[in-house]
Amino acid sequence: MLDTEKVTQELFAYIDASPTAFHAAAEAASRLEAAGYEKLEKETGARIVPGGRYYMTRNDSSLIAFRVPEGELQRFRIAAAHSDSPSFKIKETPELEVEGHYVRLNTEGYGGMIQSTWLDRPLSVAGRVIVETENGPRTRLVNLDRDLCVIPNVAIHFNREINKGYAYNPQVDLLPLFSGMIDEKENRNGQKNAGPEEGEGQERGAEKASTLAGLCARELGIEEEKILASDLFLYNREKGRRMGAKGEFIGSPRLDDLQCAFGALKGFLLADGASEDRTEGGRKRTDEGASKDAGCCAVYALFDNEEIGSGTKQGADSTFLSDVLDCVCDALQIAGAKKRDILSESFLLSADNAHGVHPNHPEKSDPTNRPYLNGGIVLKFQGSQKYTTDAWSAAQVRRLCRQAGIPCQNFANRADIAGGSTLGNISSAHVSIPAADIGLAQLAMHSAFETAGALDTGYLIELCREYYA
């Protein structure tokens, strides 16, 4: 088995490098390129050859990687996760002045977060900006990597009933404090502000007077006027950590769904002899051994916008996956009945975290399908097919878990509690292949800080390695 501490720290590093969906896709691309994968700038099969390793991106926030078998293509093996998490998107012209003393940022909710968990935490801003260059508009990722903002609660003295329940107004209660409007030379009482040396004080004063666009420009080393547009989000600055009496739990922002995004990617690379991790647990994994793929084209998909329904050009409800599979088939001159045969032999693992039994509210879970943290892979079922698992696809996953020696458990919603949806049924509506929805059990899903099991990331990696290999 994989070393739990090593896997956990690598997961935390991936999450820390991925404050937004744009960064999550870029971090995945970086790891793929380190393992020898080539980026294809256009969705075309012109450069795809047998034995090649490639990836494509869409909108800078979704990514699909694949490796083409040396021999005849017989099937696709696809694992999909999503890059986005609930957050607050920053609006255009974001600064809001308050009584000449404060500046807030104007935001709106992205996805269905637990709103109260975002208050009184260190926050910052990250995303992408489009900048003017000599060669036209270009995308630059930005992360203002410091404790920049906070959404302050109202003191209990001003709202004595808050612990009895409070409905937060997102335009009033949930706007982050960005800066204080102070004169660096002289404060409101006419007193000189104590501070550092002249040069350093001037730099800090310039920062305090800056707009958000100005801070982004300074971070990128460009003039503010060069920024044409942006997609910026708040993110929780807290770091991932081990928790529990025996370190059996992990806590981190964005576990849904970066835990699965990381685990599936790690398994995808470990199953490939081109990965930088050719030795795990003392076993040598060679290029020659990994290339005996029995006609399988391994595919790793990372979609954006799952938290808002996937209905975008870069979401699971787009043509991105089918376009990439078409590119592979076109390059290998596969069409018609042969292509349909290949799809009929293919499979999709949709990996998105699942609700574990809550220690304070075990009654919220189904009476018999009750996944627990550190209990292994969670197979997700729903009669309405919002989770796409059926008997056939569940059997395939359970068989893989047995082969890999990892535990497997089940999730279903209580019949009187409506559940959510995820990638599986949406993707398989565009690429009609057998599919199963799986995940890892967690608590406080859609909180700014979520809890999961320390062992479960390793279980997903092992499952995906077995699946792809």
CSV table of C-alpha atoms in Angstrom, one decimal:
chain,number,residue,atom,x,y,z
A,1,MET,CA,0.0,0.0,0.0
A,2,LEU,CA,1.0,3.6,-0.5
A,3,ASP,CA,2.5,5.6,2.4
A,4,THR,CA,-0.4,7.5,3.9
A,5,GLU,CA,1.6,10.5,5.2
A,6,LYS,CA,3.4,10.9,1.8
A,7,VAL,CA,0.1,10.7,-0.1
A,8,THR,CA,-1.6,13.2,2.3
A,9,GLN,CA,1.2,15.8,2.0
A,10,GLU,CA,1.2,15.5,-1.8
A,11,LEU,CA,-2.6,15.9,-1.7
A,12,PHE,CA,-2.2,19.1,0.5
A,13,ALA,CA,0.4,20.4,-1.9
A,14,TYR,CA,-1.9,19.9,-4.9
A,15,ILE,CA,-4.8,21.6,-3.1
A,16,ASP,CA,-2.6,24.5,-1.9
A,17,ALA,CA,-1.4,25.0,-5.5
A,18,SER,CA,-5.1,25.0,-6.7
A,19,PRO,CA,-7.0,27.9,-5.1
A,20,THR,CA,-9.2,28.0,-8.2
A,21,ALA,CA,-10.3,25.7,-11.1
A,22,PHE,CA,-7.8,27.5,-13.3
A,23,HIS,CA,-4.9,26.7,-11.0
A,24,ALA,CA,-6.2,23.1,-10.5
A,25,ALA,CA,-6.0,22.5,-14.3
A,26,ALA,CA,-2.6,24.2,-14.5
A,27,GLU,CA,-1.2,22.1,-11.6
A,28,ALA,CA,-2.5,18.9,-13.3
A,29,ALA,CA,-0.9,20.0,-16.6
A,30,SER,CA,2.4,20.6,-14.8
A,31,ARG,CA,2.4,17.1,-13.4
A,32,LEU,CA,1.5,15.6,-16.8
A,33,GLU,CA,4.2,17.5,-18.6
A,34,ALA,CA,6.8,16.3,-16.0
A,35,ALA,CA,5.7,12.7,-16.9
A,36,GLY,CA,6.2,13.3,-20.6
A,37,TYR,CA,2.7,14.3,-21.8
A,38,GLU,CA,2.5,16.8,-24.7
A,39,LYS,CA,0.0,19.6,-24.8
A,40,LEU,CA,-2.1,19.8,-27.9
A,41,GLU,CA,-3.1,23.4,-28.5
A,42,LYS,CA,-6.1,22.5,-30.7
A,43,GLU,CA,-8.7,19.8,-30.4
A,44,THR,CA,-7.5,17.9,-33.5
A,45,GLY,CA,-6.0,14.5,-34.0
A,46,ALA,CA,-3.4,15.6,-36.5
A,47,ARG,CA,-0.5,15.0,-34.1
A,48,ILE,CA,-1.8,12.0,-32.3
A,49,VAL,CA,0.1,8.7,-32.9
A,50,PRO,CA,0.0,5.2,-31.4
A,51,GLY,CA,2.0,5.2,-28.1
A,52,GLY,CA,1.7,9.0,-27.7
A,53,ARG,CA,0.8,10.8,-24.5
A,54,TYR,CA,-1.1,14.0,-24.7
A,55,TYR,CA,-3.4,16.4,-23.0
A,56,MET,CA,-5.8,19.2,-24.0
A,57,THR,CA,-7.4,22.1,-22.1
A,58,ARG,CA,-10.5,24.1,-22.5
A,59,ASN,CA,-11.1,27.5,-21.0
A,60,ASP,CA,-7.9,27.1,-18.9
A,61,SER,CA,-10.0,25.4,-16.3
A,62,SER,CA,-10.8,21.9,-17.7
A,63,LEU,CA,-8.3,19.3,-18.9
A,64,ILE,CA,-8.3,15.9,-20.5
A,65,ALA,CA,-5.2,13.7,-20.7
A,66,PHE,CA,-4.8,10.5,-22.6
A,67,ARG,CA,-2.3,7.9,-23.7
A,68,VAL,CA,-2.8,6.0,-27.0
A,69,PRO,CA,-2.1,2.3,-27.0
A,70,GLU,CA,0.8,1.0,-29.2
A,71,GLY,CA,-1.5,-1.7,-30.7
A,72,GLU,CA,-5.1,-1.7,-31.9
A,73,LEU,CA,-7.4,0.6,-29.9
A,74,GLN,CA,-10.1,-1.6,-28.3
A,75,ARG,CA,-11.5,0.5,-25.5
A,76,PHE,CA,-11.3,3.7,-23.5
A,77,ARG,CA,-10.9,3.7,-19.8
A,78,ILE,CA,-12.0,7.1,-18.4
A,79,ALA,CA,-11.9,8.6,-15.0
A,80,ALA,CA,-13.4,12.0,-14.4
A,81,ALA,CA,-13.4,14.5,-11.5
A,82,HIS,CA,-14.1,18.3,-11.3
A,83,SER,CA,-11.8,21.2,-10.7
A,84,ASP,CA,-14.2,23.8,-9.2
A,85,SER,CA,-15.4,24.2,-5.6
A,86,PRO,CA,-18.1,26.5,-4.1
A,87,SER,CA,-16.7,30.0,-3.6
A,88,PHE,CA,-17.5,33.7,-4.2
A,89,LYS,CA,-16.8,35.2,-7.6
A,90,ILE,CA,-15.6,38.8,-7.6
A,91,LYS,CA,-17.7,41.1,-9.8
A,92,GLU,CA,-16.4,43.6,-12.3
A,93,THR,CA,-15.6,47.0,-10.7
A,94,PRO,CA,-15.5,45.3,-7.3
A,95,GLU,CA,-14.5,48.0,-4.8
A,96,LEU,CA,-17.3,49.3,-2.5
A,97,GLU,CA,-16.4,52.2,-0.2
A,98,VAL,CA,-18.0,52.3,3.2
A,99,GLU,CA,-18.2,55.7,5.0
A,100,GLY,CA,-14.8,56.8,3.8
A,101,HIS,CA,-13.1,54.2,6.1
A,102,TYR,CA,-13.4,50.8,4.5
A,103,VAL,CA,-13.3,49.1,1.1
A,104,ARG,CA,-15.2,45.9,0.5
A,105,LEU,CA,-15.2,43.7,-2.5
A,106,ASN,CA,-18.5,43.2,-4.4
A,107,THR,CA,-19.0,39.4,-4.9
A,108,GLU,CA,-21.6,36.8,-5.7
A,109,GLY,CA,-21.9,33.2,-4.7
A,110,TYR,CA,-20.6,30.5,-6.9
A,111,GLY,CA,-22.1,27.1,-6.1
A,112,GLY,CA,-24.0,26.0,-3.1
A,113,MET,CA,-21.6,26.7,-0.2
A,114,ILE,CA,-22.3,26.7,3.5
A,115,GLN,CA,-22.2,30.4,3.8
A,116,SER,CA,-21.5,30.8,7.5
A,117,THR,CA,-18.2,28.8,7.2
A,118,TRP,CA,-16.7,31.6,5.1
A,119,LEU,CA,-16.9,34.2,7.9
A,120,ASP,CA,-14.0,35.1,10.1
A,121,ARG,CA,-11.4,33.2,8.1
A,122,PRO,CA,-8.2,34.5,6.3
A,123,LEU,CA,-9.2,34.8,2.6
A,124,SER,CA,-7.4,35.8,-0.5
A,125,VAL,CA,-8.1,36.2,-4.2
A,126,ALA,CA,-6.9,34.1,-7.2
A,127,GLY,CA,-8.0,33.3,-10.7
A,128,ARG,CA,-7.1,34.4,-14.2
A,129,VAL,CA,-6.6,37.7,-15.9
A,130,ILE,CA,-6.6,38.4,-19.6
A,131,VAL,CA,-3.8,40.8,-20.5
A,132,GLU,CA,-3.0,42.9,-23.6
A,133,THR,CA,0.3,41.8,-25.2
A,134,GLU,CA,2.1,42.5,-28.5
A,135,ASN,CA,0.6,39.3,-29.8
A,136,GLY,CA,-3.0,40.0,-28.6
A,137,PRO,CA,-4.9,39.0,-25.4
A,138,ARG,CA,-3.2,36.3,-23.3
A,139,THR,CA,-4.2,34.5,-20.2
A,140,ARG,CA,-2.2,34.9,-17.0
A,141,LEU,CA,-3.0,33.1,-13.7
A,142,VAL,CA,-2.8,35.1,-10.6
A,143,ASN,CA,-2.7,34.3,-6.9
A,144,LEU,CA,-2.5,37.1,-4.3
A,145,ASP,CA,-0.8,34.6,-2.0
A,146,ARG,CA,-1.3,36.4,1.4
A,147,ASP,CA,-4.0,37.0,4.0
A,148,LEU,CA,-5.8,39.7,2.1
A,149,CYS,CA,-9.5,39.7,3.0
A,150,VAL,CA,-11.9,38.7,5.7
A,151,ILE,CA,-15.7,38.5,6.0
A,152,PRO,CA,-16.3,39.7,9.5
A,153,ASN,CA,-19.3,38.5,11.5
A,154,VAL,CA,-21.5,41.0,13.3
A,155,ALA,CA,-20.8,40.9,17.1
A,156,ILE,CA,-23.3,38.9,19.1
A,157,HIS,CA,-24.1,42.1,21.0
A,158,PHE,CA,-25.6,43.4,17.8
A,159,ASN,CA,-27.5,40.2,17.0
A,160,ARG,CA,-28.4,38.3,20.1
A,161,GLU,CA,-30.5,35.8,18.1
A,162,ILE,CA,-27.7,34.7,15.7
A,163,ASN,CA,-27.2,31.3,17.5
A,164,LYS,CA,-30.9,30.5,16.9
A,165,GLY,CA,-30.4,30.7,13.1
A,166,TYR,CA,-29.6,33.5,10.7
A,167,ALA,CA,-30.3,33.9,7.0
A,168,TYR,CA,-27.2,35.6,5.5
A,169,ASN,CA,-27.9,38.2,2.8
A,170,PRO,CA,-25.1,37.7,0.3
A,171,GLN,CA,-25.2,41.3,-0.9
A,172,VAL,CA,-25.0,42.6,2.7
A,173,ASP,CA,-23.5,40.1,5.1
A,174,LEU,CA,-21.0,38.2,2.9
A,175,LEU,CA,-18.9,40.9,1.3
A,176,PRO,CA,-15.2,40.7,2.2
A,177,LEU,CA,-13.3,43.5,3.9
A,178,PHE,CA,-10.5,44.4,1.4
A,179,SER,CA,-8.8,47.5,2.8
A,180,GLY,CA,-9.0,50.4,5.2
A,181,MET,CA,-9.0,53.9,3.7
A,182,ILE,CA,-6.2,55.6,5.7
A,183,ASP,CA,-3.7,58.3,4.9
A,184,GLU,CA,-0.2,56.8,5.3
A,185,LYS,CA,1.2,60.3,6.1
A,186,GLU,CA,-1.3,61.3,8.7
A,187,ASN,CA,-4.3,59.5,10.4
A,188,ARG,CA,-7.7,61.0,11.2
A,189,ASN,CA,-6.5,62.3,14.5
A,190,GLY,CA,-3.8,64.4,13.0
A,191,GLN,CA,-1.1,62.0,14.4
A,192,LYS,CA,1.8,60.7,12.3
A,193,ASN,CA,1.5,57.0,11.6
A,194,ALA,CA,4.3,54.9,13.1
A,195,GLY,CA,5.8,52.7,10.5
A,196,PRO,CA,8.9,51.3,8.9
A,197,GLU,CA,11.6,53.1,7.0
A,198,GLU,CA,10.6,55.6,4.3
A,199,GLY,CA,11.0,53.3,1.3
A,200,GLU,CA,9.1,50.4,2.8
A,201,GLY,CA,6.4,52.7,4.2
A,202,GLN,CA,5.8,54.2,0.7
A,203,GLU,CA,5.5,50.7,-0.7
A,204,ARG,CA,2.9,49.7,1.9
A,205,GLY,CA,1.0,52.9,1.4
A,206,ALA,CA,0.8,52.3,-2.3
A,207,GLU,CA,-0.5,48.8,-1.6
A,208,LYS,CA,-3.2,50.1,0.8
A,209,ALA,CA,-4.3,52.6,-1.9
A,210,SER,CA,-4.4,50.0,-4.6
A,211,THR,CA,-7.4,48.6,-6.4
A,212,LEU,CA,-7.8,44.8,-6.7
A,213,ALA,CA,-6.8,45.2,-10.3
A,214,GLY,CA,-3.7,47.1,-9.2
A,215,LEU,CA,-2.7,44.3,-6.8
A,216,CYS,CA,-3.1,41.8,-9.6
A,217,ALA,CA,-1.0,43.9,-12.0
A,218,ARG,CA,1.7,44.3,-9.4
A,219,GLU,CA,1.7,40.5,-8.8
A,220,LEU,CA,2.1,39.9,-12.5
A,221,GLY,CA,4.7,42.6,-13.0
A,222,ILE,CA,2.6,44.5,-15.6
A,223,GLU,CA,0.8,47.9,-15.8
A,224,GLU,CA,-2.8,47.9,-14.5
A,225,GLU,CA,-4.0,49.2,-17.9
A,226,LYS,CA,-2.8,46.0,-19.5
A,227,ILE,CA,-5.5,44.0,-17.8
A,228,LEU,CA,-8.5,43.6,-20.1
A,229,ALA,CA,-10.7,41.3,-18.1
A,230,SER,CA,-10.6,38.8,-15.2
A,231,ASP,CA,-12.2,35.8,-13.6
A,232,LEU,CA,-11.3,36.2,-9.9
A,233,PHE,CA,-12.5,34.2,-6.9
A,234,LEU,CA,-12.1,34.3,-3.1
A,235,TYR,CA,-10.4,31.3,-1.6
A,236,ASN,CA,-9.8,30.0,2.0
A,237,ARG,CA,-6.2,30.5,3.0
A,238,GLU,CA,-6.1,27.7,5.6
A,239,LYS,CA,-3.8,24.9,5.0
A,240,GLY,CA,-4.6,21.2,5.0
A,241,ARG,CA,-3.8,19.2,8.1
A,242,ARG,CA,-4.0,15.8,9.8
A,243,MET,CA,-6.5,15.6,12.6
A,244,GLY,CA,-7.9,13.1,15.1
A,245,ALA,CA,-6.4,11.2,18.0
A,246,LYS,CA,-4.4,9.0,15.7
A,247,GLY,CA,-4.1,11.4,12.7
A,248,GLU,CA,-6.8,9.4,11.0
A,249,PHE,CA,-8.7,12.4,9.6
A,250,ILE,CA,-7.7,15.2,7.2
A,251,GLY,CA,-9.1,18.7,7.0
A,252,SER,CA,-8.7,21.1,4.2
A,253,PRO,CA,-10.4,23.5,1.9
A,254,ARG,CA,-11.7,22.2,-1.5
A,255,LEU,CA,-11.6,18.4,-0.7
A,256,ASP,CA,-14.7,18.3,-2.8
A,257,ASP,CA,-13.5,17.6,-5.4
A,258,LEU,CA,-9.7,18.1,-5.4
A,259,GLN,CA,-9.2,14.9,-3.3
A,260,CYS,CA,-10.7,12.9,-6.2
A,261,ALA,CA,-9.0,15.1,-8.9
A,262,PHE,CA,-5.6,14.4,-7.3
A,263,GLY,CA,-6.2,10.7,-6.5
A,264,ALA,CA,-7.4,9.9,-10.0
A,265,LEU,CA,-4.5,11.8,-11.6
A,266,LYS,CA,-2.0,10.1,-9.3
A,267,GLY,CA,-3.4,6.7,-10.2
A,268,PHE,CA,-3.4,7.6,-13.9
A,269,LEU,CA,0.3,8.4,-13.8
A,270,LEU,CA,1.3,5.5,-11.6
A,271,ALA,CA,-0.3,3.1,-14.1
A,272,ASP,CA,1.9,4.6,-16.8
A,273,GLY,CA,5.6,3.7,-17.0
A,274,ALA,CA,6.3,7.2,-18.2
A,275,SER,CA,5.4,8.6,-14.8
A,276,GLU,CA,8.2,9.9,-12.6
A,277,ASP,CA,7.0,7.5,-10.0
A,278,ARG,CA,8.3,4.3,-11.5
A,279,THR,CA,8.8,2.6,-8.1
A,280,GLU,CA,6.1,2.3,-5.5
A,281,GLY,CA,6.4,-0.1,-2.6
A,282,GLY,CA,9.6,-1.6,-3.9
A,283,ARG,CA,8.1,-2.6,-7.3
A,284,LYS,CA,9.8,-1.4,-10.5
A,285,ARG,CA,7.4,-0.1,-13.0
A,286,THR,CA,9.0,-0.1,-16.5
A,287,ASP,CA,8.0,1.6,-19.7
A,288,GLU,CA,7.9,-1.8,-21.4
A,289,GLY,CA,5.6,-3.3,-18.8
A,290,ALA,CA,3.2,-0.3,-18.7
A,291,SER,CA,2.9,-0.2,-22.5
A,292,LYS,CA,1.2,-3.7,-22.5
A,293,ASP,CA,-2.1,-2.0,-22.3
A,294,ALA,CA,-4.3,-4.6,-24.1
A,295,GLY,CA,-5.7,-1.9,-26.5
A,296,CYS,CA,-6.7,0.4,-23.7
A,297,CYS,CA,-6.6,4.2,-24.2
A,298,ALA,CA,-6.4,5.6,-20.7
A,299,VAL,CA,-8.2,8.9,-20.2
A,300,TYR,CA,-8.1,11.4,-17.3
A,301,ALA,CA,-10.8,14.1,-17.4
A,302,LEU,CA,-10.9,17.2,-15.1
A,303,PHE,CA,-14.1,19.2,-15.7
A,304,ASP,CA,-15.0,22.7,-14.5
A,305,ASN,CA,-18.4,24.0,-13.4
A,306,GLU,CA,-19.8,20.9,-11.8
A,307,GLU,CA,-20.8,23.0,-8.8
A,308,ILE,CA,-23.2,25.1,-11.0
A,309,GLY,CA,-24.6,22.3,-13.1
A,310,SER,CA,-21.8,21.5,-15.7
A,311,GLY,CA,-23.8,23.3,-18.4
A,312,THR,CA,-20.8,25.2,-19.9
A,313,LYS,CA,-18.4,24.7,-22.8
A,314,GLN,CA,-15.9,23.4,-20.3
A,315,GLY,CA,-18.3,21.4,-18.1
A,316,ALA,CA,-19.2,17.7,-18.2
A,317,ASP,CA,-22.4,18.7,-20.1
A,318,SER,CA,-20.3,19.9,-23.0
A,319,THR,CA,-18.8,18.1,-26.0
A,320,PHE,CA,-15.3,18.3,-24.5
A,321,LEU,CA,-15.0,14.6,-23.7
A,322,SER,CA,-16.6,13.4,-26.9
A,323,ASP,CA,-14.5,15.8,-29.0
A,324,VAL,CA,-11.3,14.4,-27.5
A,325,LEU,CA,-12.4,10.8,-28.0
A,326,ASP,CA,-13.3,11.7,-31.6
A,327,CYS,CA,-9.8,13.2,-32.1
A,328,VAL,CA,-8.2,9.9,-31.0
A,329,CYS,CA,-10.5,7.9,-33.3
A,330,ASP,CA,-9.9,10.2,-36.2
A,331,ALA,CA,-6.1,10.0,-35.8
A,332,LEU,CA,-6.3,6.3,-35.8
A,333,GLN,CA,-8.7,6.2,-38.7
A,334,ILE,CA,-11.5,4.6,-36.7
A,335,ALA,CA,-15.1,5.3,-37.5
A,336,GLY,CA,-18.6,3.8,-37.9
A,337,ALA,CA,-19.3,0.4,-36.5
A,338,LYS,CA,-15.7,-0.1,-35.2
A,339,LYS,CA,-15.9,3.1,-33.2
A,340,ARG,CA,-19.3,2.1,-31.8
A,341,ASP,CA,-17.8,-1.3,-30.8
A,342,ILE,CA,-14.9,0.5,-29.0
A,343,LEU,CA,-17.3,2.7,-27.0
A,344,SER,CA,-19.4,-0.3,-26.1
A,345,GLU,CA,-16.3,-1.9,-24.5
A,346,SER,CA,-15.4,1.4,-22.7
A,347,PHE,CA,-16.0,2.5,-19.1
A,348,LEU,CA,-16.3,5.8,-17.2
A,349,LEU,CA,-15.4,6.2,-13.5
A,350,SER,CA,-17.0,9.5,-12.2
A,351,ALA,CA,-15.1,10.4,-9.1
A,352,ASP,CA,-16.8,13.0,-6.8
A,353,ASN,CA,-16.8,12.9,-3.0
A,354,ALA,CA,-19.6,11.4,-1.1
A,355,HIS,CA,-21.5,12.1,2.2
A,356,GLY,CA,-20.1,10.1,5.1
A,357,VAL,CA,-22.2,9.3,8.1
A,358,HIS,CA,-22.1,12.4,10.3
A,359,PRO,CA,-21.1,11.7,14.0
A,360,ASN,CA,-23.6,14.3,15.3
A,361,HIS,CA,-26.4,13.5,12.9
A,362,PRO,CA,-26.3,9.8,11.9
A,363,GLU,CA,-30.0,9.9,11.3
A,364,LYS,CA,-29.4,12.0,8.1
A,365,SER,CA,-27.9,8.9,6.4
A,366,ASP,CA,-29.7,6.0,4.7
A,367,PRO,CA,-30.5,3.1,7.1
A,368,THR,CA,-28.4,0.6,5.3
A,369,ASN,CA,-26.1,2.4,2.8
A,370,ARG,CA,-23.8,4.2,5.3
A,371,PRO,CA,-20.3,5.1,4.2
A,372,TYR,CA,-17.7,6.1,6.8
A,373,LEU,CA,-14.5,8.0,6.6
A,374,ASN,CA,-11.5,5.7,6.0
A,375,GLY,CA,-14.0,3.1,4.8
A,376,GLY,CA,-12.7,3.0,1.2
A,377,ILE,CA,-14.2,3.7,-2.1
A,378,VAL,CA,-17.8,4.8,-2.0
A,379,LEU,CA,-20.2,3.5,-4.8
A,380,LYS,CA,-23.0,6.0,-5.2
A,381,PHE,CA,-26.5,4.9,-6.1
A,382,GLN,CA,-29.8,6.8,-6.9
A,383,GLY,CA,-33.0,5.5,-8.3
A,384,SER,CA,-33.5,8.7,-10.4
A,385,GLN,CA,-30.0,8.1,-12.0
A,386,LYS,CA,-28.5,11.4,-10.9
A,387,TYR,CA,-25.8,8.9,-9.9
A,388,THR,CA,-25.3,6.7,-12.9
A,389,THR,CA,-24.2,3.5,-11.1
A,390,ASP,CA,-26.2,0.4,-12.0
A,391,ALA,CA,-25.7,-3.3,-11.2
A,392,TRP,CA,-23.3,-3.8,-14.1
A,393,SER,CA,-21.1,-0.8,-13.4
A,394,ALA,CA,-21.1,-1.5,-9.7
A,395,ALA,CA,-19.9,-5.0,-10.3
A,396,GLN,CA,-17.0,-3.7,-12.3
A,397,VAL,CA,-15.9,-1.4,-9.5
A,398,ARG,CA,-16.3,-4.0,-6.8
A,399,ARG,CA,-14.2,-6.4,-8.8
A,400,LEU,CA,-11.5,-3.8,-9.3
A,401,CYS,CA,-11.5,-3.1,-5.5
A,402,ARG,CA,-11.1,-6.8,-4.7
A,403,GLN,CA,-8.2,-7.1,-7.2
A,404,ALA,CA,-6.5,-4.0,-5.7
A,405,GLY,CA,-7.2,-5.2,-2.1
A,406,ILE,CA,-9.1,-2.1,-1.1
A,407,PRO,CA,-12.4,-1.7,0.8
A,408,CYS,CA,-15.6,-0.6,-0.9
A,409,GLN,CA,-18.8,0.8,0.6
A,410,ASN,CA,-22.2,2.1,-0.7
A,411,PHE,CA,-24.0,5.4,-0.5
A,412,ALA,CA,-27.7,6.2,-1.2
A,413,ASN,CA,-29.7,9.1,0.0
A,414,ARG,CA,-32.6,8.6,2.4
A,415,ALA,CA,-35.8,8.4,0.4
A,416,ASP,CA,-37.1,11.6,2.1
A,417,ILE,CA,-33.9,13.7,1.5
A,418,ALA,CA,-33.1,14.9,-2.0
A,419,GLY,CA,-29.6,14.4,-3.1
A,420,GLY,CA,-27.3,16.2,-5.5
A,421,SER,CA,-25.9,15.2,-8.9
A,422,THR,CA,-22.5,14.8,-10.3
A,423,LEU,CA,-20.5,14.1,-13.5
A,424,GLY,CA,-21.5,10.5,-14.3
A,425,ASN,CA,-24.9,10.8,-15.8
A,426,ILE,CA,-24.1,14.1,-17.5
A,427,SER,CA,-21.0,12.8,-19.2
A,428,SER,CA,-22.5,9.5,-20.2
A,429,ALA,CA,-25.4,11.4,-21.9
A,430,HIS,CA,-22.8,12.7,-24.4
A,431,VAL,CA,-20.6,9.6,-24.5
A,432,SER,CA,-22.9,6.6,-24.0
A,433,ILE,CA,-20.8,4.1,-22.2
A,434,PRO,CA,-21.2,2.2,-19.0
A,435,ALA,CA,-20.4,4.4,-16.0
A,436,ALA,CA,-20.2,4.3,-12.2
A,437,ASP,CA,-20.3,7.2,-9.8
A,438,ILE,CA,-17.8,6.8,-7.0
A,439,GLY,CA,-16.2,9.1,-4.3
A,440,LEU,CA,-14.6,9.3,-0.9
A,441,ALA,CA,-16.6,9.8,2.2
A,442,GLN,CA,-16.3,13.3,3.8
A,443,LEU,CA,-18.1,15.5,6.3
A,444,ALA,CA,-19.2,19.2,5.9
A,445,MET,CA,-19.4,19.0,2.1
A,446,HIS,CA,-19.4,22.5,0.6
A,447,SER,CA,-18.0,24.0,3.8
A,448,ALA,CA,-15.0,26.4,3.5
A,449,PHE,CA,-13.1,23.7,5.4
A,450,GLU,CA,-14.0,20.0,4.9
A,451,THR,CA,-13.1,16.8,6.7
A,452,ALA,CA,-12.2,13.4,5.2
A,453,GLY,CA,-10.4,10.2,6.0
A,454,ALA,CA,-6.6,10.1,5.8
A,455,LEU,CA,-6.5,6.5,4.3
A,456,ASP,CA,-9.1,7.1,1.5
A,457,THR,CA,-6.9,9.1,-0.9
A,458,GLY,CA,-4.6,6.2,-1.1
A,459,TYR,CA,-7.5,3.8,-1.7
A,460,LEU,CA,-8.6,5.9,-4.7
A,461,ILE,CA,-5.0,6.0,-6.1
A,462,GLU,CA,-4.8,2.3,-5.9
A,463,LEU,CA,-8.2,1.8,-7.5
A,464,CYS,CA,-7.3,4.1,-10.4
A,465,ARG,CA,-3.9,2.4,-10.9
A,466,GLU,CA,-5.6,-1.0,-11.1
A,467,TYR,CA,-8.3,0.4,-13.4
A,468,TYR,CA,-5.9,1.9,-15.9
A,469,ALA,CA,-3.3,-0.8,-15.7
